[in-house]
Amino acid sequence: MKLLMIILFFRLIHFGRSFYCYWNTGCPYKYLASETPYNSVRGDIRDSIVKLEGCEPASIWGIYRHGKRYPVMPEGNLMKGGISIKNYITSSYENGHSGMCAQDVDNLRNWEYNDRVFENKEDLTDEGRKEMMFLGKRFREAFPDLLDEVQKSTSTFRSAKGPLFENSIKELVRGLQGKAKLSIDDPKSSFDDINPHLNCKKYLNEVSNNFNVLSEVEKYINTSDYLVVSKTKYNYTCKTLYNLCRYTWSGIDTRVSPWCAIFTKDDLQVLEYEEDLQHYFKNGYGSPINEILGRIPLANLYETFEGAKNGNGKRFVAYVTDDTTIEQIYSAIGLFKDSKPLSGVKQDHDRKWRSSIMSAFSANFVAVLHRCRNERTTDYNVVFYMNEEPVISICEDGVCSWQEFQNKLQSFVNTTFDICKE
């Protein structure tokens, strides 16, 4: 029965899809939700740094998602099992029952199996290590003077607990390292303001572990758009083939995955929207508690810059956490907020909430405090960056005066964790 379904799957492709060759499409769809490689969406801080006349960087605060990771159980086991479908794809093509292009089939046939991808370990891949190290190197080149003056007392480098996060901060610091010897703090073993959701019972009970939160996702997977994809692509499993596409795509080497040739651009957009719905309600505006939790790390940002402004703060702060915290921060500060909530009734192609961009592997949100002097006064401005590109929507022209920065973030210092005790 399973073989019959797979043969039917390829016949549906043969008769139901337009002639489309993935290998030479020129601009393959690269937005793979929260498993998007960082190089697919990043800018370059060396080129995009905002230089303010008469000003110099006084302090940098940044929060980073961990680098590309290995798939965890049961993802890895399912993907490992799903590789067997490669034989059906090639034999189906040879027997004239496939609409895939010859080169796409060849690329999949010649794809080399790497057992390390499916080891189910909670750690970075080699690509994830490079992502974080190269990210640090670019920041070092962009802010050499500030980093050369950093000492243990004027810096904080810390990650959430676990090898995935701890190895990410090590690689980031390796890239940042120059003349100054940078020291990494131990992760916190209890409540941590860089991933407060992990210790919030209200969040865990009412959002993270509450299937009702994903009612809009359930609506979407029953729409005609989604059913067309699932019925013609997933006689194995929906997520397995999508994950094979995502986890075998290399952003560092600019090498797309031959597994992605199974999908059309429309297919990938449908799957991306499904995950965006999940992230919207689990980590974003779909659940009000996310905005509250996002204020906690932003309070740390405000206090860091206030201390630097008063002459006793940190010059460089870097934290490594998860995609949940990153998206909660964006919710708290009002970024990527659509005019109306995302809906599972129909895909919103013009939505602002895009996990592919917001929370790709190694995604980051960085603020730079500038000290500006003239003959009479000293003033301070703040510039925000996301994935190494300036964020212009927080303040006019992307530069916040100290007063604007204070108006937006000072109240977050009063955020309490009491809501999580319910």
Short mmCIF file of C-alpha atoms in Angstrom, two decimals:
data_model
loop_
_atom_site.label_atom_id
_atom_site.label_comp_id
_atom_site.label_asym_id
_atom_site.label_seq_id
_atom_site.Cartn_x
_atom_site.Cartn_y
_atom_site.Cartn_z
CA MET A 1 0.00 0.00 0.00
CA LYS A 2 2.82 2.41 0.86
CA LEU A 3 4.56 1.73 -2.47
CA LEU A 4 1.28 2.30 -4.33
CA MET A 5 0.86 5.68 -2.62
CA ILE A 6 4.39 6.73 -3.53
CA ILE A 7 3.88 5.75 -7.19
CA LEU A 8 0.62 7.73 -7.17
CA PHE A 9 2.55 10.64 -5.68
CA PHE A 10 4.92 10.79 -8.64
CA ARG A 11 2.15 10.36 -11.17
CA LEU A 12 0.39 13.33 -9.62
CA ILE A 13 3.56 15.34 -10.01
CA HIS A 14 3.91 14.20 -13.63
CA PHE A 15 0.42 15.29 -14.64
CA GLY A 16 -0.21 18.07 -12.14
CA ARG A 17 2.80 20.37 -12.11
CA SER A 18 4.20 22.82 -14.62
CA PHE A 19 7.62 22.15 -16.13
CA TYR A 20 9.94 23.67 -13.57
CA CYS A 21 13.65 23.01 -13.09
CA TYR A 22 14.95 23.82 -9.65
CA TRP A 23 18.65 23.53 -10.46
CA ASN A 24 18.73 26.48 -12.88
CA THR A 25 15.88 28.59 -11.61
CA GLY A 26 18.49 31.31 -10.93
CA CYS A 27 16.81 32.58 -7.81
CA PRO A 28 15.57 29.63 -5.73
CA TYR A 29 13.16 30.41 -2.91
CA LYS A 30 15.41 30.73 0.13
CA TYR A 31 12.95 31.53 2.93
CA LEU A 32 12.68 28.34 4.97
CA ALA A 33 11.00 29.67 8.14
CA SER A 34 13.08 29.41 11.33
CA GLU A 35 15.46 26.90 9.71
CA THR A 36 16.63 29.47 7.16
CA PRO A 37 20.45 29.70 6.86
CA TYR A 38 21.74 33.01 8.17
CA ASN A 39 23.64 33.84 4.98
CA SER A 40 20.35 33.74 3.06
CA VAL A 41 18.94 36.75 4.91
CA ARG A 42 21.81 38.67 6.53
CA GLY A 43 23.30 42.02 5.67
CA ASP A 44 26.88 43.02 6.46
CA ILE A 45 27.51 45.28 9.43
CA ARG A 46 30.77 46.48 7.82
CA ASP A 47 28.83 47.99 4.93
CA SER A 48 25.64 48.98 6.72
CA ILE A 49 27.05 50.59 9.86
CA VAL A 50 25.46 54.01 10.41
CA LYS A 51 28.17 56.63 10.89
CA LEU A 52 26.99 59.73 12.70
CA GLU A 53 29.03 62.89 12.27
CA GLY A 54 30.78 63.93 15.47
CA CYS A 55 29.82 60.68 17.20
CA GLU A 56 31.61 57.52 18.30
CA PRO A 57 30.28 54.13 19.49
CA ALA A 58 30.15 54.03 23.28
CA SER A 59 28.39 50.72 23.91
CA ILE A 60 27.02 47.78 21.91
CA TRP A 61 24.28 45.44 23.12
CA GLY A 62 23.20 42.42 21.11
CA ILE A 63 21.09 39.30 21.45
CA TYR A 64 21.63 36.43 19.03
CA ARG A 65 19.88 33.24 18.15
CA HIS A 66 22.14 30.18 18.18
CA GLY A 67 23.74 29.05 14.92
CA LYS A 68 22.49 26.27 12.68
CA ARG A 69 21.83 23.14 14.69
CA TYR A 70 21.44 19.45 14.04
CA PRO A 71 17.83 18.27 13.86
CA VAL A 72 16.71 16.82 17.18
CA MET A 73 14.70 13.68 17.84
CA PRO A 74 12.32 12.69 16.41
CA GLU A 75 13.12 15.01 13.48
CA GLY A 76 16.48 13.36 12.79
CA ASN A 77 15.09 9.82 12.82
CA LEU A 78 12.23 10.74 10.50
CA MET A 79 14.58 12.49 8.08
CA LYS A 80 16.97 9.54 8.14
CA GLY A 81 14.10 7.23 7.26
CA GLY A 82 12.81 9.60 4.61
CA ILE A 83 16.04 9.37 2.61
CA SER A 84 14.80 6.07 1.19
CA ILE A 85 12.34 8.01 -0.95
CA LYS A 86 15.31 9.09 -3.10
CA ASN A 87 15.33 5.66 -4.72
CA TYR A 88 11.65 5.97 -5.63
CA ILE A 89 12.26 9.39 -7.15
CA THR A 90 15.08 8.19 -9.41
CA SER A 91 13.35 4.96 -10.45
CA SER A 92 10.11 6.79 -11.10
CA TYR A 93 11.95 9.23 -13.37
CA GLU A 94 13.67 6.39 -15.21
CA ASN A 95 10.29 4.74 -15.80
CA GLY A 96 8.76 7.95 -17.14
CA HIS A 97 6.52 8.62 -14.16
CA SER A 98 8.05 11.90 -12.92
CA GLY A 99 7.74 15.51 -13.95
CA MET A 100 11.04 16.47 -12.27
CA CYS A 101 13.83 17.76 -14.49
CA ALA A 102 16.67 15.41 -15.37
CA GLN A 103 19.33 17.50 -13.62
CA ASP A 104 17.23 17.81 -10.47
CA VAL A 105 16.96 14.01 -10.38
CA ASP A 106 20.69 13.67 -11.01
CA ASN A 107 21.51 16.07 -8.20
CA LEU A 108 19.32 14.12 -5.81
CA ARG A 109 20.77 10.80 -6.99
CA ASN A 110 24.31 12.09 -6.42
CA TRP A 111 23.53 13.67 -3.06
CA GLU A 112 25.89 12.19 -0.46
CA TYR A 113 24.44 10.90 2.77
CA ASN A 114 26.10 12.34 5.88
CA ASP A 115 25.15 10.45 9.00
CA ARG A 116 26.34 13.33 11.20
CA VAL A 117 23.30 15.35 10.15
CA PHE A 118 21.02 12.82 11.81
CA GLU A 119 22.87 12.13 15.05
CA ASN A 120 20.11 13.76 17.10
CA LYS A 121 22.54 15.74 19.19
CA GLU A 122 21.67 19.10 20.71
CA ASP A 123 24.55 21.00 19.21
CA LEU A 124 25.73 23.22 16.38
CA THR A 125 26.59 21.92 12.94
CA ASP A 126 29.93 22.91 11.42
CA GLU A 127 28.03 25.51 9.42
CA GLY A 128 26.47 26.86 12.63
CA ARG A 129 29.91 27.32 14.18
CA LYS A 130 31.12 29.20 11.11
CA GLU A 131 27.98 31.36 11.07
CA MET A 132 28.65 32.58 14.59
CA MET A 133 32.41 33.01 14.17
CA PHE A 134 32.12 34.97 10.90
CA LEU A 135 29.39 37.09 12.49
CA GLY A 136 31.81 37.99 15.29
CA LYS A 137 34.59 38.76 12.81
CA ARG A 138 32.40 41.20 10.89
CA PHE A 139 31.51 43.04 14.10
CA ARG A 140 35.19 43.16 15.04
CA GLU A 141 36.02 44.80 11.71
CA ALA A 142 33.13 47.24 12.07
CA PHE A 143 33.97 48.31 15.66
CA PRO A 144 37.72 47.65 16.15
CA ASP A 145 38.48 50.55 18.49
CA LEU A 146 35.65 49.79 20.88
CA LEU A 147 36.44 46.07 21.03
CA ASP A 148 40.16 46.66 21.58
CA GLU A 149 39.29 48.57 24.76
CA VAL A 150 36.91 45.94 26.13
CA GLN A 151 37.88 44.29 29.42
CA LYS A 152 36.13 41.75 31.61
CA SER A 153 34.70 44.51 33.80
CA THR A 154 33.30 46.37 30.79
CA SER A 155 31.79 43.46 28.88
CA THR A 156 29.32 40.61 29.20
CA PHE A 157 29.32 37.53 27.00
CA ARG A 158 26.80 34.92 28.09
CA SER A 159 24.49 32.33 26.63
CA ALA A 160 21.50 30.33 27.74
CA LYS A 161 22.34 26.94 29.22
CA GLY A 162 23.09 24.03 26.90
CA PRO A 163 25.78 23.06 24.34
CA LEU A 164 23.81 24.58 21.47
CA PHE A 165 23.93 28.03 23.08
CA GLU A 166 27.27 27.74 24.87
CA ASN A 167 29.13 26.71 21.73
CA SER A 168 27.44 29.53 19.83
CA ILE A 169 28.74 32.18 22.24
CA LYS A 170 32.21 30.59 22.12
CA GLU A 171 32.30 30.87 18.34
CA LEU A 172 30.93 34.43 18.41
CA VAL A 173 33.62 35.46 20.89
CA ARG A 174 36.27 33.66 18.82
CA GLY A 175 35.34 35.94 15.93
CA LEU A 176 35.23 39.06 18.11
CA GLN A 177 38.56 38.36 19.74
CA GLY A 178 41.34 40.76 18.89
CA LYS A 179 43.89 42.48 21.09
CA ALA A 180 41.56 42.26 24.07
CA LYS A 181 41.09 38.90 25.77
CA LEU A 182 37.36 38.34 26.05
CA SER A 183 35.90 36.32 28.90
CA ILE A 184 32.67 34.32 28.71
CA ASP A 185 30.38 34.19 31.75
CA ASP A 186 28.85 30.91 32.87
CA PRO A 187 25.19 30.42 31.90
CA LYS A 188 22.61 30.86 34.62
CA SER A 189 21.17 27.67 36.08
CA SER A 190 17.84 29.14 37.17
CA PHE A 191 15.86 32.16 35.97
CA ASP A 192 17.56 33.87 33.06
CA ASP A 193 16.49 37.21 31.63
CA ILE A 194 17.62 36.16 28.16
CA ASN A 195 15.09 33.32 27.96
CA PRO A 196 12.49 34.07 30.66
CA HIS A 197 9.82 31.94 28.99
CA LEU A 198 11.52 28.74 30.16
CA ASN A 199 10.71 29.57 33.79
CA CYS A 200 7.27 31.07 33.19
CA LYS A 201 4.55 28.61 34.21
CA LYS A 202 1.82 30.76 32.73
CA TYR A 203 3.55 30.81 29.35
CA LEU A 204 4.31 27.09 29.43
CA ASN A 205 0.78 26.11 30.46
CA GLU A 206 -1.27 28.59 28.45
CA VAL A 207 0.86 29.02 25.33
CA SER A 208 3.76 26.64 24.76
CA ASN A 209 1.97 23.44 25.81
CA ASN A 210 -1.55 24.54 24.87
CA PHE A 211 -2.66 23.05 21.53
CA ASN A 212 -5.64 25.41 21.41
CA VAL A 213 -3.22 28.24 20.74
CA LEU A 214 -2.60 26.73 17.32
CA SER A 215 -6.22 26.72 16.17
CA GLU A 216 -5.36 29.01 13.25
CA VAL A 217 -2.68 26.54 12.15
CA GLU A 218 -5.32 23.80 12.15
CA LYS A 219 -7.51 25.97 9.95
CA TYR A 220 -4.69 26.57 7.52
CA ILE A 221 -3.70 22.93 7.05
CA ASN A 222 -7.30 22.29 5.99
CA THR A 223 -7.37 25.02 3.34
CA SER A 224 -7.28 24.11 -0.34
CA ASP A 225 -3.81 25.68 -0.72
CA TYR A 226 -2.33 23.45 1.92
CA LEU A 227 -4.22 20.32 0.92
CA VAL A 228 -2.93 20.61 -2.66
CA VAL A 229 0.63 20.55 -1.33
CA SER A 230 0.08 17.80 1.20
CA LYS A 231 -1.80 15.49 -1.17
CA THR A 232 0.76 15.71 -3.96
CA LYS A 233 3.96 15.92 -1.98
CA TYR A 234 3.64 14.14 1.31
CA ASN A 235 2.86 10.50 0.94
CA TYR A 236 5.88 10.19 3.17
CA THR A 237 5.34 13.00 5.68
CA CYS A 238 4.92 16.71 5.25
CA LYS A 239 7.61 17.82 7.67
CA THR A 240 10.16 15.13 6.85
CA LEU A 241 10.74 16.16 3.23
CA TYR A 242 10.62 19.84 4.14
CA ASN A 243 13.26 19.28 6.81
CA LEU A 244 15.44 17.33 4.39
CA CYS A 245 15.29 20.38 2.13
CA ARG A 246 16.11 22.80 4.97
CA TYR A 247 18.77 20.97 6.92
CA THR A 248 20.79 19.97 3.86
CA TRP A 249 20.87 23.51 2.43
CA SER A 250 24.20 25.25 3.02
CA GLY A 251 24.13 29.02 3.43
CA ILE A 252 27.87 29.23 4.11
CA ASP A 253 28.76 27.48 0.83
CA THR A 254 25.81 29.04 -1.05
CA ARG A 255 24.74 25.54 -2.00
CA VAL A 256 21.03 24.79 -2.28
CA SER A 257 19.72 21.38 -1.33
CA PRO A 258 18.66 18.96 -4.09
CA TRP A 259 15.85 17.88 -1.76
CA CYS A 260 14.24 21.26 -2.31
CA ALA A 261 13.67 20.34 -5.97
CA ILE A 262 10.72 18.23 -4.79
CA PHE A 263 8.89 21.49 -4.05
CA THR A 264 7.74 24.41 -6.14
CA LYS A 265 8.06 27.99 -4.95
CA ASP A 266 4.35 27.96 -4.10
CA ASP A 267 4.83 24.82 -2.02
CA LEU A 268 7.61 26.43 0.00
CA GLN A 269 5.56 29.57 0.58
CA VAL A 270 2.67 27.47 1.90
CA LEU A 271 4.96 25.61 4.30
CA GLU A 272 6.63 28.83 5.40
CA TYR A 273 3.26 30.39 6.20
CA GLU A 274 2.24 27.38 8.29
CA GLU A 275 5.35 27.85 10.45
CA ASP A 276 4.84 31.61 10.59
CA LEU A 277 1.40 30.99 12.06
CA GLN A 278 2.93 28.74 14.71
CA HIS A 279 5.56 31.33 15.63
CA TYR A 280 3.02 34.16 15.61
CA PHE A 281 0.82 32.50 18.22
CA LYS A 282 3.55 30.73 20.22
CA ASN A 283 6.10 33.55 20.36
CA GLY A 284 4.53 36.68 18.95
CA TYR A 285 1.52 38.97 18.88
CA GLY A 286 -0.94 36.07 18.88
CA SER A 287 -0.48 35.61 22.64
CA PRO A 288 -0.24 38.80 24.80
CA ILE A 289 2.15 37.29 27.34
CA ASN A 290 4.88 37.22 24.67
CA GLU A 291 5.06 41.01 24.60
CA ILE A 292 5.48 41.07 28.38
CA LEU A 293 8.25 38.45 28.37
CA GLY A 294 10.03 40.30 25.57
CA ARG A 295 10.33 43.39 27.76
CA ILE A 296 12.60 41.57 30.22
CA PRO A 297 15.70 41.32 27.99
CA LEU A 298 14.96 44.79 26.60
CA ALA A 299 15.11 46.13 30.16
CA ASN A 300 18.65 44.78 30.26
CA LEU A 301 19.39 46.74 27.09
CA TYR A 302 18.08 49.97 28.60
CA GLU A 303 20.02 49.53 31.84
CA THR A 304 23.20 48.72 29.90
CA PHE A 305 23.02 51.93 27.88
CA GLU A 306 21.95 54.05 30.83
CA GLY A 307 25.02 52.80 32.70
CA ALA A 308 27.27 53.52 29.73
CA LYS A 309 25.79 57.01 29.41
CA ASN A 310 26.54 57.63 33.09
CA GLY A 311 30.12 56.43 32.70
CA ASN A 312 29.90 53.12 34.55
CA GLY A 313 28.29 50.70 32.11
CA LYS A 314 29.35 47.93 29.76
CA ARG A 315 31.04 48.65 26.45
CA PHE A 316 30.02 45.38 24.80
CA VAL A 317 27.24 42.96 25.73
CA ALA A 318 26.35 39.82 23.77
CA TYR A 319 23.80 37.16 24.66
CA VAL A 320 22.92 33.93 22.83
CA THR A 321 19.42 32.53 23.22
CA ASP A 322 16.62 30.86 21.23
CA ASP A 323 14.17 31.97 18.56
CA THR A 324 11.35 32.26 21.10
CA THR A 325 13.11 35.06 22.97
CA ILE A 326 14.13 36.83 19.76
CA GLU A 327 10.52 36.91 18.54
CA GLN A 328 9.20 37.97 21.95
CA ILE A 329 11.61 40.91 21.87
CA TYR A 330 10.29 42.01 18.48
CA SER A 331 6.75 41.76 19.85
CA ALA A 332 7.63 43.90 22.86
CA ILE A 333 9.23 46.65 20.79
CA GLY A 334 6.50 46.63 18.15
CA LEU A 335 8.41 45.34 15.11
CA PHE A 336 6.81 43.26 12.34
CA LYS A 337 3.31 43.95 13.61
CA ASP A 338 0.62 43.45 10.99
CA SER A 339 -2.47 45.62 10.91
CA LYS A 340 -4.59 42.59 11.76
CA PRO A 341 -3.76 39.21 13.31
CA LEU A 342 -2.49 36.46 11.03
CA SER A 343 -5.26 34.07 10.02
CA GLY A 344 -5.35 30.43 9.02
CA VAL A 345 -8.20 31.06 6.60
CA LYS A 346 -5.88 32.33 3.88
CA GLN A 347 -2.17 32.94 3.40
CA ASP A 348 -1.19 36.57 3.84
CA HIS A 349 1.51 37.14 1.22
CA ASP A 350 2.12 40.72 2.36
CA ARG A 351 2.57 39.95 6.06
CA LYS A 352 5.32 41.58 8.09
CA TRP A 353 5.68 38.63 10.47
CA ARG A 354 8.23 36.38 8.72
CA SER A 355 10.18 33.88 10.81
CA SER A 356 12.53 33.32 7.87
CA ILE A 357 13.89 36.82 8.39
CA MET A 358 13.18 37.47 12.07
CA SER A 359 14.47 34.25 13.56
CA ALA A 360 16.69 32.47 11.05
CA PHE A 361 19.68 30.61 12.45
CA SER A 362 22.08 33.17 14.04
CA ALA A 363 19.45 35.94 13.70
CA ASN A 364 20.35 38.93 15.86
CA PHE A 365 19.06 42.21 17.23
CA VAL A 366 21.79 44.71 18.07
CA ALA A 367 21.74 48.27 19.43
CA VAL A 368 24.66 50.70 19.29
CA LEU A 369 24.88 53.66 21.66
CA HIS A 370 26.71 56.64 20.14
CA ARG A 371 28.31 59.43 22.16
CA CYS A 372 28.08 62.69 20.23
CA ARG A 373 30.13 65.73 21.23
CA ASN A 374 30.33 69.32 20.11
CA GLU A 375 32.03 72.33 21.67
CA ARG A 376 29.41 72.73 24.38
CA THR A 377 27.45 69.53 24.92
CA THR A 378 27.55 65.75 24.88
CA ASP A 379 24.55 63.92 23.50
CA TYR A 380 23.66 60.27 22.88
CA ASN A 381 21.92 58.47 20.02
CA VAL A 382 20.96 54.84 19.48
CA VAL A 383 20.92 52.88 16.22
CA PHE A 384 19.28 49.45 15.98
CA TYR A 385 20.33 46.66 13.64
CA MET A 386 18.66 43.39 12.71
CA ASN A 387 20.75 40.73 11.02
CA GLU A 388 23.43 43.38 10.37
CA GLU A 389 21.14 45.86 8.64
CA PRO A 390 19.82 49.11 10.18
CA VAL A 391 16.24 49.05 11.45
CA ILE A 392 14.67 52.29 10.25
CA SER A 393 11.15 51.73 11.57
CA ILE A 394 11.87 52.16 15.30
CA CYS A 395 12.84 55.84 14.98
CA GLU A 396 12.85 58.31 12.13
CA ASP A 397 15.69 57.61 9.67
CA GLY A 398 16.77 54.74 11.91
CA VAL A 399 18.45 56.94 14.53
CA CYS A 400 16.87 57.35 17.97
CA SER A 401 17.68 60.32 20.18
CA TRP A 402 18.31 59.41 23.81
CA GLN A 403 14.86 60.78 24.66
CA GLU A 404 13.18 58.60 22.05
CA PHE A 405 15.12 55.56 23.23
CA GLN A 406 14.16 56.33 26.81
CA ASN A 407 10.49 56.78 25.94
CA LYS A 408 10.39 53.40 24.22
CA LEU A 409 12.32 51.25 26.68
CA GLN A 410 12.59 52.86 30.12
CA SER A 411 9.23 51.53 31.31
CA PHE A 412 10.39 47.97 30.59
CA VAL A 413 12.69 48.20 33.60
CA ASN A 414 9.58 47.94 35.79
CA THR A 415 8.49 44.66 34.17
CA THR A 416 8.07 41.99 36.82
CA PHE A 417 7.99 38.24 36.59
CA ASP A 418 4.88 38.06 38.76
CA ILE A 419 2.63 37.18 35.81
CA CYS A 420 4.52 33.90 35.47
CA LYS A 421 3.60 32.74 38.98
CA GLU A 422 -0.05 32.25 38.10
#
